[in-house]
mmCIF file of C-alpha atoms in Angstrom:
data_model
loop_
_atom_site.group_PDB
_atom_site.id
_atom_site.type_symbol
_atom_site.label_atom_id
_atom_site.label_comp_id
_atom_site.label_asym_id
_atom_site.label_seq_id
_atom_site.Cartn_x
_atom_site.Cartn_y
_atom_site.Cartn_z
ATOM 1 C CA MET A 1 -43.904 -53.600 28.624
ATOM 2 C CA ALA A 2 -46.705 -51.322 27.176
ATOM 3 C CA PHE A 3 -46.457 -49.055 30.328
ATOM 4 C CA PHE A 4 -42.798 -48.281 29.703
ATOM 5 C CA GLU A 5 -43.389 -47.737 26.077
ATOM 6 C CA LYS A 6 -45.786 -44.933 26.814
ATOM 7 C CA ASN A 7 -43.144 -43.208 29.015
ATOM 8 C CA GLN A 8 -40.385 -43.389 26.381
ATOM 9 C CA ALA A 9 -39.882 -41.150 23.497
ATOM 10 C CA VAL A 10 -37.241 -40.044 20.899
ATOM 11 C CA GLY A 11 -36.410 -36.652 19.972
ATOM 12 C CA LEU A 12 -35.140 -36.291 16.468
ATOM 13 C CA ASP A 13 -33.205 -33.215 15.245
ATOM 14 C CA LEU A 14 -32.945 -33.231 11.498
ATOM 15 C CA GLY A 15 -30.226 -30.686 10.498
ATOM 16 C CA GLN A 16 -28.722 -29.691 7.230
ATOM 17 C CA GLY A 17 -25.391 -31.547 8.010
ATOM 18 C CA ALA A 18 -26.273 -33.860 10.698
ATOM 19 C CA VAL A 19 -29.086 -35.863 12.511
ATOM 20 C CA LYS A 20 -29.184 -35.750 16.291
ATOM 21 C CA ALA A 21 -31.242 -38.319 18.345
ATOM 22 C CA VAL A 22 -31.929 -38.521 21.951
ATOM 23 C CA PHE A 23 -33.904 -41.371 23.633
ATOM 24 C CA ILE A 24 -35.532 -40.268 26.893
ATOM 25 C CA SER A 25 -37.627 -42.058 29.464
ATOM 26 C CA ALA A 26 -39.989 -40.532 32.161
ATOM 27 C CA ARG A 27 -39.787 -41.679 35.856
ATOM 28 C CA GLY A 28 -42.447 -40.002 37.658
ATOM 29 C CA HIS A 29 -41.597 -36.262 37.267
ATOM 30 C CA ASP A 30 -38.043 -36.952 36.270
ATOM 31 C CA ILE A 31 -36.784 -37.270 32.654
ATOM 32 C CA GLU A 32 -33.830 -39.439 32.060
ATOM 33 C CA VAL A 33 -31.746 -39.475 28.870
ATOM 34 C CA GLN A 34 -31.140 -43.110 28.085
ATOM 35 C CA LYS A 35 -29.132 -42.695 24.750
ATOM 36 C CA ALA A 36 -27.900 -39.880 22.423
ATOM 37 C CA ALA A 37 -26.324 -40.225 18.894
ATOM 38 C CA VAL A 38 -25.239 -38.034 16.103
ATOM 39 C CA PHE A 39 -25.382 -39.021 12.342
ATOM 40 C CA ASP A 40 -22.947 -37.057 10.307
ATOM 41 C CA CYS A 41 -24.643 -36.928 6.806
ATOM 42 C CA ARG A 42 -21.603 -35.559 4.910
ATOM 43 C CA ALA A 43 -19.220 -38.132 6.381
ATOM 44 C CA GLU A 44 -21.510 -40.745 5.636
ATOM 45 C CA GLY A 45 -22.089 -39.657 1.988
ATOM 46 C CA VAL A 46 -25.714 -38.803 2.386
ATOM 47 C CA LEU A 47 -26.566 -35.868 -0.001
ATOM 48 C CA ASP A 48 -30.314 -35.570 -0.110
ATOM 49 C CA GLU A 49 -33.359 -36.255 1.771
ATOM 50 C CA GLN A 50 -34.154 -39.534 -0.145
ATOM 51 C CA GLU A 51 -30.794 -41.028 1.020
ATOM 52 C CA LEU A 52 -31.361 -39.837 4.465
ATOM 53 C CA CYS A 53 -34.636 -41.585 4.748
ATOM 54 C CA THR A 54 -32.956 -44.762 3.445
ATOM 55 C CA ASN A 55 -30.318 -44.590 6.144
ATOM 56 C CA LEU A 56 -32.104 -43.105 9.062
ATOM 57 C CA GLY A 57 -33.997 -46.260 10.299
ATOM 58 C CA PRO A 58 -30.957 -48.559 10.111
ATOM 59 C CA TRP A 59 -28.823 -45.944 11.981
ATOM 60 C CA LEU A 60 -31.016 -45.611 14.799
ATOM 61 C CA ASP A 61 -31.422 -49.393 15.014
ATOM 62 C CA ASN A 62 -27.495 -49.673 15.193
ATOM 63 C CA CYS A 63 -27.546 -47.134 17.943
ATOM 64 C CA GLY A 64 -30.068 -49.307 19.940
ATOM 65 C CA ILE A 65 -32.712 -46.534 19.558
ATOM 66 C CA THR A 66 -35.909 -48.037 18.586
ATOM 67 C CA PRO A 67 -38.583 -45.327 18.694
ATOM 68 C CA LYS A 68 -42.142 -46.006 19.470
ATOM 69 C CA ARG A 69 -42.891 -42.358 19.879
ATOM 70 C CA THR A 70 -40.933 -39.694 18.067
ATOM 71 C CA VAL A 71 -40.979 -35.973 18.177
ATOM 72 C CA ALA A 72 -39.087 -34.335 15.170
ATOM 73 C CA ASN A 73 -38.006 -30.856 14.647
ATOM 74 C CA ILE A 74 -39.141 -28.019 12.334
ATOM 75 C CA PRO A 75 -36.169 -25.649 11.784
ATOM 76 C CA GLN A 76 -36.724 -22.332 13.338
ATOM 77 C CA TYR A 77 -36.178 -20.642 9.956
ATOM 78 C CA LEU A 78 -39.047 -22.257 8.436
ATOM 79 C CA ALA A 79 -41.479 -21.025 11.147
ATOM 80 C CA SER A 80 -42.587 -17.716 12.721
ATOM 81 C CA THR A 81 -42.653 -17.431 16.550
ATOM 82 C CA GLN A 82 -43.613 -14.676 18.973
ATOM 83 C CA THR A 83 -44.296 -14.161 22.488
ATOM 84 C CA THR A 84 -47.635 -12.270 23.015
ATOM 85 C CA THR A 85 -49.192 -10.916 26.285
ATOM 86 C CA PHE A 86 -52.991 -10.781 26.788
ATOM 87 C CA PRO A 87 -54.755 -9.031 29.537
ATOM 88 C CA PRO A 88 -55.676 -10.537 32.960
ATOM 89 C CA GLY A 89 -58.824 -12.579 32.838
ATOM 90 C CA SER A 90 -58.432 -13.590 29.122
ATOM 91 C CA GLU A 91 -57.707 -17.304 29.878
ATOM 92 C CA LYS A 92 -61.212 -18.394 28.475
ATOM 93 C CA ASN A 93 -60.657 -16.602 25.177
ATOM 94 C CA LEU A 94 -57.146 -17.511 24.588
ATOM 95 C CA ASP A 95 -58.063 -19.781 21.543
ATOM 96 C CA GLU A 96 -59.893 -16.842 19.830
ATOM 97 C CA MET A 97 -57.285 -14.268 20.634
ATOM 98 C CA VAL A 98 -54.396 -16.398 19.459
ATOM 99 C CA GLY A 99 -56.212 -17.255 16.390
ATOM 100 C CA TYR A 100 -56.750 -13.572 15.522
ATOM 101 C CA GLU A 101 -53.054 -12.991 16.283
ATOM 102 C CA THR A 102 -52.124 -15.790 13.988
ATOM 103 C CA ARG A 103 -54.004 -14.343 11.146
ATOM 104 C CA ASN A 104 -51.866 -11.272 11.652
ATOM 105 C CA LEU A 105 -48.618 -13.226 11.506
ATOM 106 C CA ALA A 106 -49.707 -14.911 8.372
ATOM 107 C CA GLY A 107 -50.244 -11.665 6.704
ATOM 108 C CA LEU A 108 -51.878 -11.547 3.232
ATOM 109 C CA SER A 109 -50.360 -14.754 2.145
ATOM 110 C CA GLU A 110 -52.692 -17.108 0.198
ATOM 111 C CA GLU A 111 -50.951 -20.264 1.590
ATOM 112 C CA ALA A 112 -52.533 -22.501 4.124
ATOM 113 C CA PHE A 113 -50.957 -22.205 7.788
ATOM 114 C CA THR A 114 -51.245 -24.041 10.857
ATOM 115 C CA PHE A 115 -50.478 -22.889 14.346
ATOM 116 C CA ASP A 116 -50.230 -23.751 18.078
ATOM 117 C CA TYR A 117 -49.491 -22.017 21.277
ATOM 118 C CA ALA A 118 -48.202 -22.671 24.770
ATOM 119 C CA GLN A 119 -49.222 -20.632 27.797
ATOM 120 C CA LEU A 120 -46.342 -19.269 29.889
ATOM 121 C CA PRO A 121 -46.262 -18.983 33.777
ATOM 122 C CA PRO A 122 -48.523 -16.134 34.725
ATOM 123 C CA THR A 123 -47.064 -12.686 35.289
ATOM 124 C CA SER A 124 -47.034 -10.858 38.453
ATOM 125 C CA ASP A 125 -49.932 -8.648 37.296
ATOM 126 C CA GLY A 126 -52.117 -11.538 36.149
ATOM 127 C CA SER A 127 -51.414 -11.145 32.468
ATOM 128 C CA ASN A 128 -51.403 -14.214 30.220
ATOM 129 C CA GLN A 129 -48.323 -14.785 28.109
ATOM 130 C CA VAL A 130 -48.229 -17.278 25.351
ATOM 131 C CA VAL A 131 -45.738 -18.289 22.807
ATOM 132 C CA ILE A 132 -47.338 -18.701 19.446
ATOM 133 C CA GLY A 133 -45.752 -20.725 16.637
ATOM 134 C CA ILE A 134 -47.122 -20.558 12.832
ATOM 135 C CA CYS A 135 -45.862 -22.561 10.039
ATOM 136 C CA ARG A 136 -47.085 -23.309 6.464
ATOM 137 C CA GLU A 137 -49.106 -26.435 6.135
ATOM 138 C CA SER A 138 -46.919 -27.594 3.230
ATOM 139 C CA VAL A 139 -43.767 -27.649 5.308
ATOM 140 C CA ILE A 140 -45.233 -29.683 8.049
ATOM 141 C CA GLU A 141 -46.689 -32.072 5.492
ATOM 142 C CA GLU A 142 -43.432 -32.528 3.679
ATOM 143 C CA ARG A 143 -41.523 -32.862 6.964
ATOM 144 C CA ALA A 144 -43.860 -35.542 8.211
ATOM 145 C CA GLU A 145 -43.928 -37.333 4.927
ATOM 146 C CA MET A 146 -40.109 -37.472 4.921
ATOM 147 C CA ILE A 147 -39.989 -39.127 8.287
ATOM 148 C CA LYS A 148 -42.835 -41.443 7.599
ATOM 149 C CA ASP A 149 -40.772 -42.669 4.478
ATOM 150 C CA ALA A 150 -38.069 -43.631 6.865
ATOM 151 C CA GLN A 151 -40.711 -45.707 8.793
ATOM 152 C CA ILE A 152 -40.369 -43.699 11.944
ATOM 153 C CA PRO A 153 -43.584 -43.168 13.845
ATOM 154 C CA VAL A 154 -43.926 -39.394 14.620
ATOM 155 C CA VAL A 155 -46.466 -38.121 17.007
ATOM 156 C CA ASP A 156 -45.611 -34.371 17.162
ATOM 157 C CA LEU A 157 -43.382 -31.737 15.420
ATOM 158 C CA ALA A 158 -41.605 -29.023 17.451
ATOM 159 C CA ILE A 159 -40.316 -25.700 16.443
ATOM 160 C CA GLY A 160 -36.520 -25.511 16.884
ATOM 161 C CA GLY A 161 -36.333 -22.397 19.052
ATOM 162 C CA ILE A 162 -39.053 -23.529 21.393
ATOM 163 C CA ALA A 163 -37.421 -26.978 21.702
ATOM 164 C CA LEU A 164 -34.241 -25.353 22.572
ATOM 165 C CA ALA A 165 -35.654 -23.257 25.266
ATOM 166 C CA ASN A 166 -37.463 -26.236 26.830
ATOM 167 C CA ALA A 167 -34.175 -28.195 26.835
ATOM 168 C CA TYR A 168 -32.353 -25.463 28.547
ATOM 169 C CA PHE A 169 -35.116 -24.986 31.106
ATOM 170 C CA HIS A 170 -34.888 -28.747 31.958
ATOM 171 C CA LEU A 171 -31.075 -29.016 32.014
ATOM 172 C CA CYS A 172 -30.790 -25.750 33.869
ATOM 173 C CA PRO A 173 -33.558 -25.648 36.366
ATOM 174 C CA ASP A 174 -32.090 -22.714 38.350
ATOM 175 C CA ALA A 175 -32.486 -20.514 35.244
ATOM 176 C CA ALA A 176 -36.123 -20.035 36.306
ATOM 177 C CA SER A 177 -35.063 -17.778 39.240
ATOM 178 C CA ARG A 178 -32.758 -15.566 37.168
ATOM 179 C CA GLU A 179 -33.947 -12.107 36.616
ATOM 180 C CA LEU A 180 -31.681 -10.992 33.697
ATOM 181 C CA PRO A 181 -32.327 -12.025 30.096
ATOM 182 C CA GLU A 182 -30.119 -14.990 28.675
ATOM 183 C CA LEU A 183 -29.163 -15.887 25.277
ATOM 184 C CA VAL A 184 -29.415 -19.746 24.496
ATOM 185 C CA LEU A 185 -27.525 -20.509 21.186
ATOM 186 C CA ASP A 186 -27.562 -23.917 19.160
ATOM 187 C CA VAL A 187 -24.914 -23.560 16.406
ATOM 188 C CA GLY A 188 -25.236 -25.833 13.485
ATOM 189 C CA CYS A 189 -23.313 -26.488 10.246
ATOM 190 C CA GLU A 190 -25.182 -23.988 8.130
ATOM 191 C CA ASN A 191 -27.303 -22.096 10.523
ATOM 192 C CA ALA A 192 -28.037 -21.490 14.056
ATOM 193 C CA THR A 193 -31.036 -21.359 16.513
ATOM 194 C CA LEU A 194 -31.234 -18.889 19.284
ATOM 195 C CA ALA A 195 -33.564 -18.258 22.152
ATOM 196 C CA VAL A 196 -33.808 -15.173 24.556
ATOM 197 C CA VAL A 197 -35.144 -16.187 27.797
ATOM 198 C CA VAL A 198 -35.670 -14.629 31.136
ATOM 199 C CA GLY A 199 -36.603 -16.630 34.283
ATOM 200 C CA PRO A 200 -39.007 -19.343 33.053
ATOM 201 C CA ARG A 201 -40.178 -17.323 30.135
ATOM 202 C CA LEU A 202 -39.281 -17.533 26.384
ATOM 203 C CA LEU A 203 -39.062 -13.943 25.114
ATOM 204 C CA PHE A 204 -37.743 -14.467 21.604
ATOM 205 C CA PRO A 205 -36.739 -17.389 19.396
ATOM 206 C CA SER A 206 -35.131 -16.956 16.100
ATOM 207 C CA SER A 207 -32.487 -18.101 13.575
ATOM 208 C CA LEU A 208 -29.259 -17.050 12.150
ATOM 209 C CA MET A 209 -28.533 -18.193 8.668
ATOM 210 C CA PHE A 210 -24.826 -18.936 9.371
ATOM 211 C CA GLY A 211 -23.186 -21.618 11.401
ATOM 212 C CA THR A 212 -19.772 -23.397 11.985
ATOM 213 C CA GLU A 213 -18.901 -23.481 8.258
ATOM 214 C CA ARG A 214 -18.740 -19.653 8.165
ATOM 215 C CA TYR A 215 -16.442 -19.722 11.322
ATOM 216 C CA ILE A 216 -14.207 -22.215 9.740
ATOM 217 C CA ALA A 217 -13.967 -20.327 6.557
ATOM 218 C CA GLY A 218 -13.095 -17.215 8.540
ATOM 219 C CA LEU A 219 -10.576 -18.896 10.627
ATOM 220 C CA ALA A 220 -8.960 -20.374 7.311
ATOM 221 C CA LYS A 221 -8.379 -16.756 6.192
ATOM 222 C CA LEU A 222 -6.366 -15.715 9.173
#
């Protein structure tokens, strides 16, 4: 049983109007979606994070999703993300170079920041492309504490735009061979997350501070 638990995980997307959960398992090199569910916060009368923490665990249990390992999201609008290209032969110095780039992203802010990066497939000229994510430590601590209060074991946090691109690459494997840029858009209630990709590379993740509510309001005026 322990072996199977190590190959199972839950992805948790905590949005402003809804929570989405997906329960996946790994079989060799394949990933299978076992269950997926959506919790409509407004329909359930959940108005704040404290109420969400109270309801989140029982909701997952009712859905038959019992997370042993959970990865939760950091909304794209709470993080800064960029794709940076370093010269050929820089593999051994990526940590140092990314650290320098991160200090530039943080600017002159006195707040504490944390960062991570993922190396993309090498380019034709041997350059090293990486996606760098940076977020205030206070945001990560608050997010982790909120999920901990719901008694859900969190092993990692993922920035929304990067998670969106990874999901797209997994669900549409033929996208890796496409040569033209593509826009992937996840529209939520109050905001949207976008990712511009080309081939297997994430070029630009960002957020739009509007979602379906603005569309509904616009349609109501017609």
